[in-house]
Coordinates of C-alpha atoms in Angstrom, one line a residue:
X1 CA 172.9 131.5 259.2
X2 CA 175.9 134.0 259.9
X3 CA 176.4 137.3 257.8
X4 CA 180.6 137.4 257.3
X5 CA 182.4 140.6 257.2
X6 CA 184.4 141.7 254.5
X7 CA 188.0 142.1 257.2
X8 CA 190.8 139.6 257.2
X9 CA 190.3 138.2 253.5
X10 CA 193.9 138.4 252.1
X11 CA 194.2 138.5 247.7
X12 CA 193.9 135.1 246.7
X13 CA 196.6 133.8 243.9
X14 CA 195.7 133.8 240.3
X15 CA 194.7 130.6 238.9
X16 CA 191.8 129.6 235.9
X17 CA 189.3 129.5 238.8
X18 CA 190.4 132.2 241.0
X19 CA 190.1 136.3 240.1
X20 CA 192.6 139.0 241.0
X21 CA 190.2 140.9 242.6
X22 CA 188.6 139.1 245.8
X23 CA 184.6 139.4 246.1
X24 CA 185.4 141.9 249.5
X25 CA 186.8 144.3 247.4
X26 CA 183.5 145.5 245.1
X27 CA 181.4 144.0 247.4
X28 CA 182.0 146.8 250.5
X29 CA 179.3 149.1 249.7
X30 CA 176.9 145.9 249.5
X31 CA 177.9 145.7 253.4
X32 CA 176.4 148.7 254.9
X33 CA 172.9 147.9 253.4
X34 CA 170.4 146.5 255.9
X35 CA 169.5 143.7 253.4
X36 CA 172.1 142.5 252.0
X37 CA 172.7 138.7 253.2
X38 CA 176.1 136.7 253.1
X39 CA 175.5 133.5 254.3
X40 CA 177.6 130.0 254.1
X41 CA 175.9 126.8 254.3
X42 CA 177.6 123.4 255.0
X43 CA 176.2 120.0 254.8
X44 CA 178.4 116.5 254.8
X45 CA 179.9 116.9 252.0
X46 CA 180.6 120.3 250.5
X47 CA 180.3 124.3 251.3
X48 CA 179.0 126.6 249.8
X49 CA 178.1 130.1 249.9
X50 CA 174.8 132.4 249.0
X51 CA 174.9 135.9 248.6
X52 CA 171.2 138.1 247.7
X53 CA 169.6 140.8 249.0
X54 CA 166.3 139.9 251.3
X55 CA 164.1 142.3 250.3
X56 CA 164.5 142.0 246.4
X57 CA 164.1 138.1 246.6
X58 CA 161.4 135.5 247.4
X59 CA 162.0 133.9 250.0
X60 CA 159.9 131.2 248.8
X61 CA 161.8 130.5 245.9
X62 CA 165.0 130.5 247.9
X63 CA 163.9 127.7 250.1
X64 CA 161.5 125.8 247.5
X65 CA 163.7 125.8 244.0
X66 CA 167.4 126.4 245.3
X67 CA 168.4 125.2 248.8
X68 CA 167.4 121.6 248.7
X69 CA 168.4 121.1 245.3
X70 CA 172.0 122.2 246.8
X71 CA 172.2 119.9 249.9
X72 CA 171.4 116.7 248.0
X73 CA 174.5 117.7 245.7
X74 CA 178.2 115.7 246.8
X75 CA 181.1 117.5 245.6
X76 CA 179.5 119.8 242.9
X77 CA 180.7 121.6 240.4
X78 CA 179.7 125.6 239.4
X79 CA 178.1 123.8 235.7
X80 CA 176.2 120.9 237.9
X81 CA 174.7 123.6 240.3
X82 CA 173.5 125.3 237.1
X83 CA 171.5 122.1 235.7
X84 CA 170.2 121.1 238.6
X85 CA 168.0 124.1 240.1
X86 CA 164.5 124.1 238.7
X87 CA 164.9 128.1 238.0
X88 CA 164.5 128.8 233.7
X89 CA 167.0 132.4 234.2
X90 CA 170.3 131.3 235.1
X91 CA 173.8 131.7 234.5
X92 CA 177.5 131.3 235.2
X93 CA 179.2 134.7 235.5
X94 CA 182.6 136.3 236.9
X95 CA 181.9 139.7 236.0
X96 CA 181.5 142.1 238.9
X97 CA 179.6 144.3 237.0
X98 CA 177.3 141.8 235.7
X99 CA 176.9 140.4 239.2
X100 CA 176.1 143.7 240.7
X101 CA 173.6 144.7 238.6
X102 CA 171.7 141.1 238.7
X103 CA 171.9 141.3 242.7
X104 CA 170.4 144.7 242.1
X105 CA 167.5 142.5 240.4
X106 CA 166.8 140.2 242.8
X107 CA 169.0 137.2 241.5
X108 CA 171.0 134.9 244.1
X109 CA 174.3 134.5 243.7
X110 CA 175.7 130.9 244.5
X111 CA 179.3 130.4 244.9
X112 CA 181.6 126.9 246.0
X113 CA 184.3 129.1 247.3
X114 CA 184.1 132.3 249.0
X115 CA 187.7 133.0 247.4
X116 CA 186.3 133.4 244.2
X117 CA 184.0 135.7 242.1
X118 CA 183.0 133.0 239.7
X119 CA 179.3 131.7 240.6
X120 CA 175.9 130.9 239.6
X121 CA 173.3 133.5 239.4
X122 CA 169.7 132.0 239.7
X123 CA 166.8 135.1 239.4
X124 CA 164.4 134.3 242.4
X125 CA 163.1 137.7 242.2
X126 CA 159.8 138.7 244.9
X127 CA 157.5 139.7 242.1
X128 CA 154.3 141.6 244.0
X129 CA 152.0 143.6 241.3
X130 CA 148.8 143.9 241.3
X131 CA 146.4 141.6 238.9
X132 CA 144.5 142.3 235.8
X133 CA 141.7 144.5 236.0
X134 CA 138.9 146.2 233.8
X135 CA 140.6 149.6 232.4
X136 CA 140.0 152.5 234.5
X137 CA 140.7 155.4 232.1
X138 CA 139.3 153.5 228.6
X139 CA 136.1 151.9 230.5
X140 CA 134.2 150.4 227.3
X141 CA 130.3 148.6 227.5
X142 CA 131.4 146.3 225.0
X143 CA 134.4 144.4 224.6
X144 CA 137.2 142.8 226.4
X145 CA 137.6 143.7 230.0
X146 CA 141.7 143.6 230.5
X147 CA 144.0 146.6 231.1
X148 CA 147.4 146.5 231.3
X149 CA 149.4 146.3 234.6
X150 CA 152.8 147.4 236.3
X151 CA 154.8 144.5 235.3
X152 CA 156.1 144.3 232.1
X153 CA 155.9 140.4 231.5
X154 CA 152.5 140.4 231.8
X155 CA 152.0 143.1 229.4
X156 CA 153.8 141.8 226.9
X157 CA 151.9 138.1 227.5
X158 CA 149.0 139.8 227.2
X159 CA 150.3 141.0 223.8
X160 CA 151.5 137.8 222.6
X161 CA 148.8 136.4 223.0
X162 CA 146.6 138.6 220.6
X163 CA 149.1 138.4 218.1
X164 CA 150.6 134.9 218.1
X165 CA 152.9 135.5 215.0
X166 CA 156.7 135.3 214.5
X167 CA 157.2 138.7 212.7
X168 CA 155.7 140.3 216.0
X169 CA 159.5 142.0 217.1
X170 CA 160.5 142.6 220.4
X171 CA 163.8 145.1 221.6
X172 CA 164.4 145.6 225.4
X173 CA 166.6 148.4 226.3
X174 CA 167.6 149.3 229.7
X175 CA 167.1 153.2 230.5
X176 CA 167.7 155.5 233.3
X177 CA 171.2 156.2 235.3
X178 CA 169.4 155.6 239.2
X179 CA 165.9 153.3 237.8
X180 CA 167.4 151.1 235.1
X181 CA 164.2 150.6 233.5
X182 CA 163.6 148.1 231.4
X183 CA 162.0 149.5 227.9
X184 CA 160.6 147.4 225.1
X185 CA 159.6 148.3 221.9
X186 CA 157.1 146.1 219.7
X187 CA 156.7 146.1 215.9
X188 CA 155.4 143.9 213.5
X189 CA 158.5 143.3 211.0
X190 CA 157.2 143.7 207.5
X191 CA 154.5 145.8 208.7
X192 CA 155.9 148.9 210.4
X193 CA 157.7 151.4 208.3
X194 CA 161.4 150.8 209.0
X195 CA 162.4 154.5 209.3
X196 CA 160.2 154.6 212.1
X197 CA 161.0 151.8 213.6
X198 CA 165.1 153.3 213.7
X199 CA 163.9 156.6 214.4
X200 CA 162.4 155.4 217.9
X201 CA 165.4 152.8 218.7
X202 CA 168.0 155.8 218.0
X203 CA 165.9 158.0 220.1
X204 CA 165.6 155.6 223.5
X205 CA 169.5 155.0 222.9
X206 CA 170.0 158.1 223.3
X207 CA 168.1 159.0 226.5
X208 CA 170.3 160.0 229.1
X209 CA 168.4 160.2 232.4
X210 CA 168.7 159.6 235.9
X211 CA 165.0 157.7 236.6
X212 CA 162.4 156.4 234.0
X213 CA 159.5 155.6 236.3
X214 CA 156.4 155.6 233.7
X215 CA 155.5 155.7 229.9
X216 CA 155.2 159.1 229.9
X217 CA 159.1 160.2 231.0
X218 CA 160.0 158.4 227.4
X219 CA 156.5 160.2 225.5
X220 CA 158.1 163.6 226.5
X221 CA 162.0 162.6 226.0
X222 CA 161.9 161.2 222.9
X223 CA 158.7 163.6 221.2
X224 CA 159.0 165.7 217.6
X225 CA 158.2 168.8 220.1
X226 CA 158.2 168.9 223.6
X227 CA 157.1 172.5 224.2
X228 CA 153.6 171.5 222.6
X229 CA 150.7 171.2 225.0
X230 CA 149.2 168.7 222.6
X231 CA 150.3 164.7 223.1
X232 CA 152.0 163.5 220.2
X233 CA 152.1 159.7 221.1
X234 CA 148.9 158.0 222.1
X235 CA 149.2 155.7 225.4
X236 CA 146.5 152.9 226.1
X237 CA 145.7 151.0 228.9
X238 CA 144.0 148.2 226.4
X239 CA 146.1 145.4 225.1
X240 CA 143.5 144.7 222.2
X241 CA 144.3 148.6 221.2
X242 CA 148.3 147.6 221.1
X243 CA 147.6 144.6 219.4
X244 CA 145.3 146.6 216.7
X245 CA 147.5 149.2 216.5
X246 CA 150.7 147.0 215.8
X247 CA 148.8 145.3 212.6
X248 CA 148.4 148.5 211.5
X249 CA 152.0 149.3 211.2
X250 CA 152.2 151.3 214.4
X251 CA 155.2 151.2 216.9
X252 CA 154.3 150.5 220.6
X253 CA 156.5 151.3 223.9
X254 CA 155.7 149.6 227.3
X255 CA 157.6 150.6 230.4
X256 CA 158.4 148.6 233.2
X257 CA 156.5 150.1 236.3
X258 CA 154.1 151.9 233.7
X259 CA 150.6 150.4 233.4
X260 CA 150.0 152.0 230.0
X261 CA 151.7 152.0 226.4
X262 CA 153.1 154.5 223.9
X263 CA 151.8 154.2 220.2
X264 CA 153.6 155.8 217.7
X265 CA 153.5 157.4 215.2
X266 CA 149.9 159.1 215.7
X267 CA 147.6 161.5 214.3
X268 CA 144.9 164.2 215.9
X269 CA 142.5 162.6 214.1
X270 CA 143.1 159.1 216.7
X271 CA 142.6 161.3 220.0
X272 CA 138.7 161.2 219.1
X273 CA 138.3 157.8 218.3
X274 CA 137.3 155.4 221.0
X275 CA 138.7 151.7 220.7
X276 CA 135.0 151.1 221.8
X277 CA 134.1 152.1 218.0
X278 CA 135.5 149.0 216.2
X279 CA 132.8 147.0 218.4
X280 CA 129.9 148.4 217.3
X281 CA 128.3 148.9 213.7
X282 CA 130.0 151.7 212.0
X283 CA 126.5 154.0 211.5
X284 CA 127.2 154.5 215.0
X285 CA 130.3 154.5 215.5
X286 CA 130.8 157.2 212.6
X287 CA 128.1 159.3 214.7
X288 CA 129.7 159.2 218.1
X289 CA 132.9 160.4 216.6
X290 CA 131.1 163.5 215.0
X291 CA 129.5 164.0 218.5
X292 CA 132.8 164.1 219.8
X293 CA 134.5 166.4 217.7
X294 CA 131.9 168.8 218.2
X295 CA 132.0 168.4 221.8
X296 CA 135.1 169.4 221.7
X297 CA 134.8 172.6 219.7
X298 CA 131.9 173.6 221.9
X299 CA 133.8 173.0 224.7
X300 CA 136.8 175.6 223.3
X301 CA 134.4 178.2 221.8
X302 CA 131.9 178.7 223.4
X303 CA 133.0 180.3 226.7
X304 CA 135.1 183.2 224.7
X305 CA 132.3 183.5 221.6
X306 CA 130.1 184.9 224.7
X307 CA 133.1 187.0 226.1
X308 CA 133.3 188.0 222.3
X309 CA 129.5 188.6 221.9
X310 CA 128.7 190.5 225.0
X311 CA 131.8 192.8 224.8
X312 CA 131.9 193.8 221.8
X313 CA 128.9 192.2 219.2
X314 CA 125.7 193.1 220.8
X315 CA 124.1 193.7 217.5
X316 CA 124.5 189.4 216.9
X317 CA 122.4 188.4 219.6
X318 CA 118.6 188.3 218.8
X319 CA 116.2 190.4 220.8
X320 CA 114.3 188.1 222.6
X321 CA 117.8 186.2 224.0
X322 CA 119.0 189.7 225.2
X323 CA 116.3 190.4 227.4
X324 CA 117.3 187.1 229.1
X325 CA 120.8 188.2 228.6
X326 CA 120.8 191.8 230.1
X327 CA 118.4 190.5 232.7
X328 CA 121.0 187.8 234.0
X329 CA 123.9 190.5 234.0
X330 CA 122.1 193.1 235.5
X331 CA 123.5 192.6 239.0
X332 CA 126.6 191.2 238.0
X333 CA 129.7 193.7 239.2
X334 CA 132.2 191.9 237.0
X335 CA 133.2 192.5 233.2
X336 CA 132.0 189.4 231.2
X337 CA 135.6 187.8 231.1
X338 CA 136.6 188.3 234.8
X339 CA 133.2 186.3 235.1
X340 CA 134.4 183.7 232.8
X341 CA 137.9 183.7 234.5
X342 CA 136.8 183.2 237.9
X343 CA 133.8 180.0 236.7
X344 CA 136.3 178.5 234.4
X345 CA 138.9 178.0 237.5
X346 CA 136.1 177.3 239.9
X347 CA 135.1 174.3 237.3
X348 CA 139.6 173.3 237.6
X349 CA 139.0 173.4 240.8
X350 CA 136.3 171.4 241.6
X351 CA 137.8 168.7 238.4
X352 CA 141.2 169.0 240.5
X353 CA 139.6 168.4 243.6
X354 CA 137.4 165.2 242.7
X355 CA 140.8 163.7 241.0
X356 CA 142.8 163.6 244.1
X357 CA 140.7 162.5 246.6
X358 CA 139.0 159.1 247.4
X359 CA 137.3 158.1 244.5
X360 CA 133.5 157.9 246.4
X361 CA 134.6 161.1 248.2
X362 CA 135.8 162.9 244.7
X363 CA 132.3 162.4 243.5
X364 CA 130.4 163.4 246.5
X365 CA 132.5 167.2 246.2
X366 CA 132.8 167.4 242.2
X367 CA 128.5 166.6 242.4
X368 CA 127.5 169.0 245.7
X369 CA 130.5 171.4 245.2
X370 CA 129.4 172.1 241.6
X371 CA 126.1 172.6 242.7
X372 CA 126.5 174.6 246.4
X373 CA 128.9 176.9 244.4
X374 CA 126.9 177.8 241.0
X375 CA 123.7 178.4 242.7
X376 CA 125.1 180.5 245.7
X377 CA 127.5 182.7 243.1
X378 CA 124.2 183.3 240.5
X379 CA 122.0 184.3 243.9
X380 CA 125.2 186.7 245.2
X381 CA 125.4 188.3 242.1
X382 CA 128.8 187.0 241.1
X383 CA 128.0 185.5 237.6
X384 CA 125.1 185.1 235.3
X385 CA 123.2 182.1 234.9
X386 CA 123.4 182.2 231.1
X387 CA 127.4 181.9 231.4
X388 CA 127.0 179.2 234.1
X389 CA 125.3 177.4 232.0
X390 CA 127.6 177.7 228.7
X391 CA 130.7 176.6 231.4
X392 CA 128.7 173.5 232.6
X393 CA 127.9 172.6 228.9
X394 CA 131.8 173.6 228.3
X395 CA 133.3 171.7 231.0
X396 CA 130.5 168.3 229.9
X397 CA 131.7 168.7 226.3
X398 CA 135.4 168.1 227.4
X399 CA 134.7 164.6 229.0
X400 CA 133.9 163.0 225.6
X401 CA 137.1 163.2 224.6
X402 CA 138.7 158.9 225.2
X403 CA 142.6 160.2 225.6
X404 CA 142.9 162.1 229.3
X405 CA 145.7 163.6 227.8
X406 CA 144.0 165.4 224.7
X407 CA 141.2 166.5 227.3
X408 CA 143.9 168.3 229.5
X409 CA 145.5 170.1 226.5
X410 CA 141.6 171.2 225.5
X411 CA 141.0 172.3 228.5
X412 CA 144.3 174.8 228.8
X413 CA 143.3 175.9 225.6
X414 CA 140.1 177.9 226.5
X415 CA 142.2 180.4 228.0
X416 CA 144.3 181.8 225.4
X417 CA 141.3 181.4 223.3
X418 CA 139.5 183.8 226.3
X419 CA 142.1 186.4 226.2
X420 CA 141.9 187.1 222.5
X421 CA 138.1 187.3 222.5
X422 CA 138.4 189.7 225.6
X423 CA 141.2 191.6 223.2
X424 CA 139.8 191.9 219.7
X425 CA 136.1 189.8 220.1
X426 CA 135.1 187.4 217.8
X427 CA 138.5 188.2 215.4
X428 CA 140.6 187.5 218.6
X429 CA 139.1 184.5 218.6
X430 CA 139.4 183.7 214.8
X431 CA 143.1 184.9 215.2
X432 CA 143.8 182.5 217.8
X433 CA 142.0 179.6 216.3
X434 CA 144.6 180.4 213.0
X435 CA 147.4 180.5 215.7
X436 CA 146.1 176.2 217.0
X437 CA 145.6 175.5 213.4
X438 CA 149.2 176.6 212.0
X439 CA 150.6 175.1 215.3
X440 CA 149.1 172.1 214.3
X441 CA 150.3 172.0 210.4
X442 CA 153.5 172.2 211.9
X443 CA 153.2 169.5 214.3
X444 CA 154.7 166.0 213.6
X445 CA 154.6 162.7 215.4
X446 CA 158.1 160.1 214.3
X447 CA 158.2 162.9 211.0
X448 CA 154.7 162.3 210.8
X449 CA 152.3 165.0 210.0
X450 CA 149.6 165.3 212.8
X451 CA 146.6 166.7 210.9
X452 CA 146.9 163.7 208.5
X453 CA 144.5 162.8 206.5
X454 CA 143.8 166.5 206.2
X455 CA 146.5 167.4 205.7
X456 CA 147.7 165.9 203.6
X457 CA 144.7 165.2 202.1
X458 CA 144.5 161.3 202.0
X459 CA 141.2 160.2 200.7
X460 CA 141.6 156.6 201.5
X461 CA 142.6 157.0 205.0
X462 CA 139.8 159.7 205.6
X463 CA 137.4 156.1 205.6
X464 CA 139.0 155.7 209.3
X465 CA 139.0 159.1 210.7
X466 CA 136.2 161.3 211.6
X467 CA 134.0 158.8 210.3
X468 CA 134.5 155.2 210.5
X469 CA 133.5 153.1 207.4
X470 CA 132.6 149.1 207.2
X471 CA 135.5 146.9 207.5
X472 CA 135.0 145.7 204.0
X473 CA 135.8 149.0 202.4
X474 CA 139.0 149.5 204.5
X475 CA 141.5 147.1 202.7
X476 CA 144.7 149.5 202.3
X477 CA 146.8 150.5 205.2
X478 CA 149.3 153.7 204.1
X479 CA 152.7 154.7 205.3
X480 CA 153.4 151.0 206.0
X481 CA 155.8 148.3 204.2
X482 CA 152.9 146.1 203.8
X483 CA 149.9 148.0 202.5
X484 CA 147.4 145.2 201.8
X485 CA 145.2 144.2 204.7
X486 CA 143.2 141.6 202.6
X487 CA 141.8 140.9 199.7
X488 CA 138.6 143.2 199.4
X489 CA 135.5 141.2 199.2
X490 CA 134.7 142.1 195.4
X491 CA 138.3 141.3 194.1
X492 CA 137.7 137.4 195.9
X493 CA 137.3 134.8 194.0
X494 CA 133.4 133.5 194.0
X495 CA 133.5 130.1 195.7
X496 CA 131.1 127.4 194.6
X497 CA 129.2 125.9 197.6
X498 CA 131.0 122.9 197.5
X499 CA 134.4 124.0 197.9

């Protein structure tokens, strides 16, 4: 095998086989990569010439599915080459552009003549991703065990084969000026609202950017509101999420390179739900939802209601808790929100530390460091123990929310929320929880409002939200073409028991 230079190739006449523009002339920049491969290959009875780039392309493939299929060829034609490799994406192609690009994506390109750009591209691309493992971020005790990967075709078998249908829709777009990612969008046609379904196709058109190298570049391209803390598409590592999600009407993005999926359009109300709920009865599934919800307003309150409290509302707290209370502060040199301040980014800290290191190490130093640094600052004198207490319970309360992206924007939120209560007390606070709320109202996901059911007030949809009703009761999807689910159990037809 010889690499060939691209000197001494003269313009070759125009015929119907031949191009004006010889492959030396586009190929040049090809030249000075390490890895790009021009080889020509002779046997008895014809040449021909193979052009790819090594470290895109399996070499296996290469010598398993195209070379020997090419030697037992006599005189072949460009359409003969093309039937006989056992490769399913092929084609015959003159475009440089076209070429170029497929070379870029680990296809060989085959040509009889090295005077001509017309060949055969055969994709023998080196496909290395990691298999399919238990989800890392949506752990469940129950139910399936598969999380999506890196490569896009196996995410999308993996939906396939949940939702074997023909009205399941599929768009591929390619995005990013450097990355060219490939982007696919699912629906289920029928199902999904159509004005959705443009609005996201219009918006991923219209992304002009030089890399797309996970889900979440597209989440915070193509959002209603970028400059909000709070996510306003859902991503899942879960297949059996996408596929419930799409039979609800839903709209789901997947990412080449990304192992998780965008859901749109989405509500607040979905951030607290765990997938986990739809496998267990729904007495306690509608209970673990209420626990979380109130985790999570513990986990914003209570930190500035005791900023609140101690600055400004001693007459609130009852006598026997402020003996503890004075007692625990007695020694402390610090107003109560510099205290608060200086746990709170102890606690970021420590949650940073244990999330970029080793995962056996990250739990040795979120463990001892939480408790080497609490005792030692209650025993200097630094904080109370009542406050370290309310910012372990704080900083607990934040881990039951499912969506790692809803628990980040709860956690920055404790800070504003400690600067009004350290300004005005407990009507700081009250003012800034008004401030989240008419954030909120404002808030849309695809046009969608974000506080829905609340607002607006949808009765029938409030049987999925902070409480999760029997399946039997939830017949009706809304803002969806096809709003019938199936037939509720006491519209059916009673079936004798011989039928």
């Amino acid at each position: 095998m010889r690499r060939e230079g691209v000197t001494s190739i003269r313009r070759p006449r125009k015929n119907k086989q031949e191009t004006a523009e010889p492959p030396s002339t586009w190929a040049e920049p090809f030249w000075e990569r390490g890895d790009f491969t021009h080889t020509h290959h002779a046997n008895t009875t014809h040449p021909y010439w193979i052009t790819h780039i090594t470290s895109l392309v399996d070499t296996e493939v290469l010598h398993r599915d195209i070379l020997p299929y090419l030697n037992k060829l006599s005189f072949p034609t460009l359409q003969e080459v093309e039937s006989v490799l056992p490769i399913e994406e092929k084609e015959i192609t003159d475009d440089p552009e076209k070429i170029k690009d497929l070379l870029l994506r680990g296809y060989v390109w085959i040509r009889l003549s090295d005077r001509v750009l017309e060949g055969v591209l055969a994709r023998a691309e080196l496909d290395k991703s990691r298999a399919v493992s238990i989800p890392q971020e949506e752990f469940s005790v129950v139910g399936p065990k598969e999380s999506f990967v890196e490569s896009l075709t196996t995410n999308l078998n993996m939906v396939r084969k949940r939702l074997p249908i023909k009205e399941l829709q599929l768009q591929e777009f390619t995005v990013g000026t450097y990355s060219k990612t490939k982007v696919a969008v699912l629906y289920i046609d029928g199902v999904a609202n159509e004005e959705n379904v443009n609005t996201v196709l219009q918006r991923i058109k219209a992304i002009e950017f030089y890399q797309i190298l996970d889900s979440s570049y597209i989440s915070q391209l193509i959002t209603d509101n970028s400059n909000s803390i709070f996510p306003q598409m859902l991503d899942t590592e879960r297949p059996e999420r996408v596929a419930a999600v799409l039979a609800e009407g839903s709209i789901v993005i997947m990412v080449e390179g990304s192992p998780h999926a965008l859901i749109a359009p989405t509500t607040l109300v979905e951030f607290f739900s765990a997938f986990e709920d739809y496998f267990i009865n729904w007495q306690m599934a509608s209970f673990f939802r209420i626990v979380r919800l109130f985790s999570v307003l513990f986990s914003i309150l209570i930190t500035p209601i005791y900023v609140a409290v101690v600055t400004y509302h001693y007459a609130l707290i009852p006598t026997d808790l402020m003996v503890t209370l004075v007692t625990s502060r007695s020694i402390v040199p610090f107003p109560p929100i510099l205290e608060a301040v200086i746990l709170e980014l102890t606690i970021e800290l420590l949650r940073e530390a244990g999330a970029r290191l080793p995962t056996k190490v990250g739990q040795t130093i979120g463990i001892v460091g939480g408790i080497v640094i609490g005792t030692a600052s209650v025993q200097a004198g630094l904080t109370s123990n009542v406050l370290l207490i309310f910012v372990a319970l704080a900083a607990l309360a934040s881990f039951t929310t499912p969506v790692y992206r809803m628990g980040n924007a709860i956690r920055l939120l404790r800070f504003p929320f400690l600067l009004f209560a350290q300004l005005w007390g407990l009507i700081g606070v009250a003012i800034a929880f008004i401030f989240v709320m008419g954030h909120l109202l404002r808030l849309t996901s695809l046009g969608r409002p974000y506080l829905e059911p609340i607002y607006p007030l949808r009765l029938k949809d409030l049987r999925d939200s902070f409480i999760r009703l029997p399946f039997s009761t939830q017949s009706h999807r809304l803002q969806t073409q096809d709003k019938q689910r199936f037939t509720p159990p006491w519209r059916q037809k009673p079936r004798d028991i011989d039928e």
